Amino acid sequence: MAAEGPATRPIQVAEHPRLLKLKEMFKSKFGSIPKFYVRAPGRVNIIGEHIDYCGYSVLPMAVEQDMLIAVEPVETYILQLANTNPLYPDFSTSVNNIQIDKTKLLWHNYFLCGFKGIQEHFGLCDPTGMNCLVDGTIPPSSGLSSSSALVCCAGLVTLTVLGMRLSKVELAEICAKSERYVGTEGGGMDQSISFLAEEGTAKFIEFSPLRATDVRLPSGAVFVIANSCVEMNKAATSHFNIRVMECRLAAKLLAKHKSLQWDKVLRLEEVQAQLGISLEDMLLVTDDALHPEPYSPEEICRCLGISLEELRTQILSANTRDVPVFKLYQRAKHVYSEAARVLQFRKVCEDSPEDAVAQLGELMNQSHRSCRDLYECSCPELDQLVDICRTSGAQGSRLTGAGWGGCTVSLVPEDVLPGFLARVHAAYYQGSEHSAAPGQHSLFATKPGGGALVFLEA
């Protein structure tokens, strides 16, 4: 499956109200009709938070909320972008001069990432111009990967306009790399699930090389997403990139402690692979090699035997050079324990014991505690929402996505679902300032959805 490209499907636009509305808006905007449509889904990460960029496997599923783009290739070398949401202004640029200013948070930059990634992959000097109208149903900055879905959608749009072929895996890898043009050092989970998702199954996603395996979720329970309505934009804040750097520094100190070639090591997974030991043993090595007190840049330099200048220019990214302290012990403890929880979660799904839902719920609860206490990527509203979900009948609940806001995901037995939804609504949303944007749901049950597609009007 992964070796194939995304599917192309004929569709009767008139039978799909959203597509029909998009077609009409496109017509009034550009004075013509779209040649084709592309969708790429958002995702919910069930377990495995902040570990993809450390080299570890994750367990997400696609959601039905998505990015949908209506497209018309044009003879000019101009890329014209518009959005159905009036909050996002129109944008146009020459296809030969794609500039992505990572200091400015602009919606169209995510489209440009996908466009530029495909353009550079094929080494094209004069790609085709196009008119595009974007419609998104993924709440922005909610931890359901709206930005990556837009990058993936744009990559598939560009590939389709060019008439080129790539496998889903190649597309995912190109889009993961090109999203870094906006300044986030992500790991590749979001783009992988957007292309590799299949209806009815979650995916166990491994990296280097990228591959996805089906994970059958237990029957008798559903995953419920609840939006804290606190927005967190990864590219807008330094939290995310500081965590990436803390993990990189922890990997280097652990490698040095174990007499490995630390200067070549970038990820925590590489240390485990080179030592050839289990995740449980890596937690013991972490206890032995790192101290819980934060590290100053000067102490890191002493540990590695390098100068402050070398640390700043050769290891730290531009946006983490002025960070005063780094918590290396806590971040490594989270990553190694979370990576182990992903493997346990997959095994419970495979073995399907009678108490599977309870076991999976407990792993999700452990994950949230680790995200809150060791990785410090939660916030008071997320912690409150997780507590409400658990007391309302969820077997397990945790933050999902980068954190610092966004959504929680809860595992809820089907027989208590209606009561669960009513209780959470009453306790968190009713009569409070916690409300989603118009037309977007704050609280909903979800099933594993399919991956990115091209639609041609039949």
Short mmCIF file of N, CA and C in Angstrom, two decimals, residues 53 150 223 247 254 302 335 443 456:
data_model
loop_
_atom_site.label_atom_id
_atom_site.label_comp_id
_atom_site.label_asym_id
_atom_site.label_seq_id
_atom_site.Cartn_x
_atom_site.Cartn_y
_atom_site.Cartn_z
N TYR A 53 10.39 12.85 16.70
CA TYR A 53 11.64 13.54 16.35
C TYR A 53 12.85 13.01 17.14
N LEU A 150 -2.31 20.83 5.78
CA LEU A 150 -2.24 21.81 4.69
C LEU A 150 -0.96 21.62 3.88
N PHE A 223 -12.77 6.45 20.73
CA PHE A 223 -11.90 7.57 21.11
C PHE A 223 -12.69 8.86 20.95
N CYS A 247 16.18 17.24 23.92
CA CYS A 247 16.34 15.82 23.60
C CYS A 247 17.66 15.56 22.88
N LEU A 254 24.25 11.47 27.06
CA LEU A 254 24.16 10.02 27.31
C LEU A 254 25.20 9.27 26.49
N ARG A 302 31.02 21.83 29.57
CA ARG A 302 32.01 21.09 30.39
C ARG A 302 31.85 19.58 30.19
N VAL A 335 10.83 10.50 27.06
CA VAL A 335 10.93 9.90 25.73
C VAL A 335 11.09 8.38 25.82
N LEU A 443 -16.25 18.74 21.05
CA LEU A 443 -16.28 17.44 21.70
C LEU A 443 -16.92 16.44 20.76
N LEU A 456 -11.57 13.71 -8.85
CA LEU A 456 -11.86 14.27 -10.17
C LEU A 456 -13.36 14.28 -10.36
#
